[in-house]
C-alpha atoms as one frame of an Amber mdcrd trajectory, in Angstrom:
protein
  16.678  -9.441   4.145  13.653  -9.379   1.464  14.054  -6.764  -1.016  11.215
  -4.561   0.845  11.812  -4.719   4.561   8.506  -3.878   6.725   9.561  -1.369
   9.607   7.941  -0.927  12.998   9.163   1.533  15.611   8.260   1.206  19.324
   8.850   1.597  22.979   7.815  -1.009  25.629   4.786   0.712  25.944   3.808
  -0.543  22.488   4.419  -4.321  23.423   1.047  -5.573  22.989  -0.195  -3.607
  20.119   3.024  -4.633  18.218   2.507  -8.521  19.015  -1.127  -7.570  17.657
   0.303  -6.134  14.142   2.659  -8.862  13.998   0.076 -11.872  14.307  -2.231
 -10.003  11.834   0.423  -9.578   9.163   1.605 -13.312   9.200  -2.062 -14.726
   9.250  -3.109 -12.477   6.638  -0.650 -12.924   3.797  -1.290 -15.375   1.369
   2.330 -17.518   2.038   1.985 -16.535   5.494   5.677 -15.236   6.913   7.488
 -16.465   4.114   9.529 -14.333   2.249   8.848 -11.348   4.758  11.506  -9.123
   6.593  10.362  -7.199   9.561  12.436  -4.666  11.294  11.849  -3.082  14.649
  13.299  -0.020  15.532  13.589   0.858  19.203  15.836   3.029  21.645  15.859
   0.118  24.302  13.696  -2.433  24.895  13.129  -4.727  28.445  13.486  -8.471
  28.264   9.834  -9.151  28.301   9.204  -6.979  25.368  11.933  -8.839  23.354
  11.045 -12.249  24.411   7.667 -11.852  23.472   8.280 -10.201  20.147  10.526
 -13.501  19.975   7.943 -15.833  20.593   5.319 -14.476  18.007   8.083 -14.295
  15.054   9.517 -18.065  15.909   5.635 -19.295  15.892   5.306 -17.795  12.481
   9.012 -18.401  11.266   9.054 -14.579  10.432  12.461 -12.782   9.548  12.535
 -10.383  12.270  15.325  -8.093  13.193  15.540  -5.818  16.559  17.604  -2.810
  15.615  18.605  -0.106  17.802  18.010   3.299  16.175  19.964   6.500  17.059
  17.901   9.970  16.737  19.916  13.007  17.164  19.650  15.175  20.204  16.658
  17.578  18.993  13.713  19.097  20.885  11.314  16.304  19.936   7.824  17.670
  21.192   5.588  14.923  22.656   2.893  17.033  24.000  -0.563  15.672  23.779
   0.173  11.866  24.465   3.373  11.652  22.205   6.748  10.072  22.767  10.197
  10.176  21.383   9.293   6.469  19.790   6.943   8.528  17.266   9.991   9.833
  15.423  12.052   6.484  15.170  10.555   6.220  11.696  12.878   9.166  10.850
  15.792   6.954  11.015  14.618   4.314   8.558  17.277   5.406   5.785  20.064
   4.614   8.149  18.349   1.560   9.797  17.789   0.120   6.491  20.756   1.469
   4.676  20.874  -1.773   2.218  17.355  -1.592   0.998  16.112   0.432  -1.947
  12.603   0.649  -0.550  11.049   0.201   2.681   7.242  -0.123   4.000   6.662
   1.662   7.548   3.606   0.473   9.559   2.310   2.046  12.841   2.213  -0.681
  15.465  -1.730   0.378  16.402  -2.739  -1.556  12.912  -4.036  -4.924  12.174
  -3.182  -6.139   8.836  -6.551  -7.758   7.139  -5.270  -8.528   3.530  -2.492
  -9.019   1.329   0.313  -6.347   1.301   1.964  -7.273  -1.944   0.085  -4.492
  -3.708   1.626  -2.054  -1.001   4.835  -3.269  -1.190   5.271  -3.265  -5.027
   3.292   0.220  -5.323   4.391   2.495  -8.298   5.239   5.539  -6.399   5.718
   7.157 -10.077   9.065   8.818  -9.079   8.092  10.224  -5.895  10.022  10.036
  -2.631   7.082   8.129  -0.621   3.396   6.953  -0.915   1.034   7.563   1.679
  -2.785   8.079   2.556  -4.414  11.403   2.983  -5.586  11.669   6.563  -9.407
  10.992   6.847  -9.877  13.397  10.254  -7.309  16.294   8.815  -7.501  16.218
   4.994  -5.872  19.367   4.438  -3.928  22.080   6.361  -6.964  24.152   6.769
  -9.539  21.082   7.897  -8.060  19.597  10.875  -6.049  20.091  13.705  -2.551
  19.164  12.108   0.340  21.514  11.850  -1.045  24.477  14.025   0.278  27.383
  12.661   0.895  26.490   9.327  -0.113  29.985   8.073   2.946  31.622   9.834
   5.156  28.601   7.879   3.877  30.111   4.542   1.845  27.102   3.719  -1.172
  26.753   1.705  -4.441  25.659   3.493  -5.848  23.493   0.647  -2.470  21.500
   0.805  -3.401  17.789   1.260  -2.246  16.031   4.501  -1.275  12.671   4.554
  -1.250  10.089   7.613   1.953   8.674   8.334   0.978   5.577   9.815   1.295
   3.581   6.556   4.149   4.825   4.055   5.844   3.337   1.277   9.314   4.924
   0.579  11.511   4.973  -2.457  14.771   5.172   0.085  17.016   6.336  -2.961
  14.704   9.049  -4.196  14.173   9.877  -0.432  18.079  10.618  -0.224  18.376
  12.629  -3.299  15.107  14.564  -2.415  16.610  15.375   1.400  13.222  14.196
   3.113  14.402  13.182   6.138  16.859  15.639   6.504  14.321  18.399   6.207
  12.048  16.443   8.618  14.642  16.491  11.302  14.997  20.073  10.643  11.627
  20.744  11.211  11.830  19.065  14.511  14.624  21.302  15.370  13.524  24.505
  14.081   9.337  24.294  14.525   8.613  22.145  17.517   5.779  24.174  18.465
   4.422  23.275  14.950   4.310  19.672  15.448   1.040  18.602  17.151   1.147
  15.522  15.728   4.884  14.796  16.123   6.793  13.050  13.622   3.691  13.284
  11.154   3.506  17.161  11.363   7.604  16.857  10.419   7.052  14.511   7.675
   4.146  16.907   6.207   6.096  19.718   6.192   9.392  18.185   4.920   7.370
  16.340   2.019   6.646  19.679   0.293   3.431  17.951  -1.073   5.695  15.607
  -3.001   4.072  12.228  -2.005   2.219   9.472  -3.953  -1.482   9.166  -3.000
  -2.270   5.456  -1.947  -5.770   3.946  -1.831  -7.408   4.390   1.584  -7.753
   0.650   1.886  -3.748   0.831   2.915  -4.683   3.116   5.698  -8.322   2.937
   6.954  -9.567   4.239  10.381 -12.380   2.466  12.246 -14.439   5.672  11.692
 -17.676   4.111  12.176 -16.606   3.069  15.909 -14.393   6.447  16.367 -17.197
   8.692  15.563 -18.963   7.426  18.805 -15.875   8.544  20.996 -15.031  12.207
  22.159 -11.802  12.001  20.183 -13.443  12.207  16.567 -15.686  15.160  16.000
 -16.382  15.767  12.286 -19.086  17.828  11.106 -22.086  15.891   9.258 -21.198
  16.616   5.918 -17.700  15.077   6.699 -19.611  11.949   7.813 -20.250   9.090
   5.153 -23.055   7.234   5.262 -23.616   3.818   7.360 -23.530   1.935   4.432
 -20.346   3.567   3.063 -18.406   3.260   6.333 -19.307  -0.109   6.323 -18.090
  -0.964   2.808 -14.912   1.077   3.154 -13.893  -0.453   6.261 -14.760  -4.066
   5.168 -12.604  -3.133   2.088  -9.415  -2.449   4.556  -6.158  -4.160   3.714
  -4.647  -2.194   6.913  -6.831  -1.108   9.724  -5.136   1.821  11.641  -6.601
   2.154  15.413  -5.758   6.103  15.300  -6.856   8.146  18.519  -6.693   7.595
  22.259  -9.293   5.170  22.215  -7.104   2.080  21.571  -8.788  -1.257  21.549
  -5.942  -3.018  23.328  -6.971  -0.629  26.271 -10.996  -1.469  25.737 -11.597
   1.877  24.549 -12.771   1.464  21.269 -16.637   0.915  20.985 -18.215  -2.389
  20.156 -18.469  -3.152  16.503 -16.586  -5.184  13.694 -13.384  -3.247  14.160
 -13.078  -4.041  17.770 -14.050  -7.482  17.307 -11.305  -7.845  14.489  -8.715
  -6.668  17.065  -9.888  -8.587  19.800  -9.536 -11.707  17.693  -5.836 -11.173
  17.119  -5.332  -9.881  20.525  -6.489 -13.091  22.394  -4.118 -15.199  19.821
  -1.473 -13.114  20.832  -2.113 -13.586  24.456  -2.525 -17.440  24.352   0.876
 -17.568  22.005   2.568 -15.774  24.454   0.859 -17.368  27.570   1.983 -20.846
  26.340   5.664 -19.527  25.740   5.776 -18.285  29.466   4.442 -21.605  30.690
   7.035 -23.401  28.663   9.811 -21.280  29.854   8.829 -21.847  33.379
């Protein structure tokens, strides 16, 4: 296993986006998949999902491990389109126990650039690094952690998006981050509208390193044309600023229900980028299926 495993967490419903994420990861790195280790956490995957993941990994000579994760028996809030799989990243410390550091990536991403600066990011003694959420930048300015006032939190507290995270696992264990996150799941399920992301934000106590936005960029130029993102005009950058930010993205994160693999993301550069990798994966998996018949 490489020094910094890259961890995904999925169920079968995220088979296609995971394949796209893996494809984009392998083709975007300067040395391809050489030296990368990917760990996919799950609670059980069907044969088709396993076969397709193995096909993409084999074609790129990617060191990939499918690892069954165990979640404690807790009342996992999955309202608003969530799933138990959202909480699997909370099992990272046990799943990669031999690693000192890990990078977590959501499956609904495309990697567009060199991840080495992310893998090697200086966390300045903090348990993890993440990017401040674009849509919910603070508790008072968004829909995250509903009822945060009842929890005694400050509305000005910065809120991070958990789709891309770099963990110092030794510091996380000393800090008790994941234990507090599981307590949040157990004790405050009604406050976890954004599932594990809310649990982690509550558990973090604002002790996290702010990463540059290029490591977790949302395609806001497209999403603002959907019913899911409704930001006031003063929060919307200019078209030129959005284009520059999205062109600089190392990781493009396709948040909201407007998922590109379902054809729901409005047309534009972000949708085109996703389609490129989706078509490559479709051809790759189709070719493997033909060989096996």
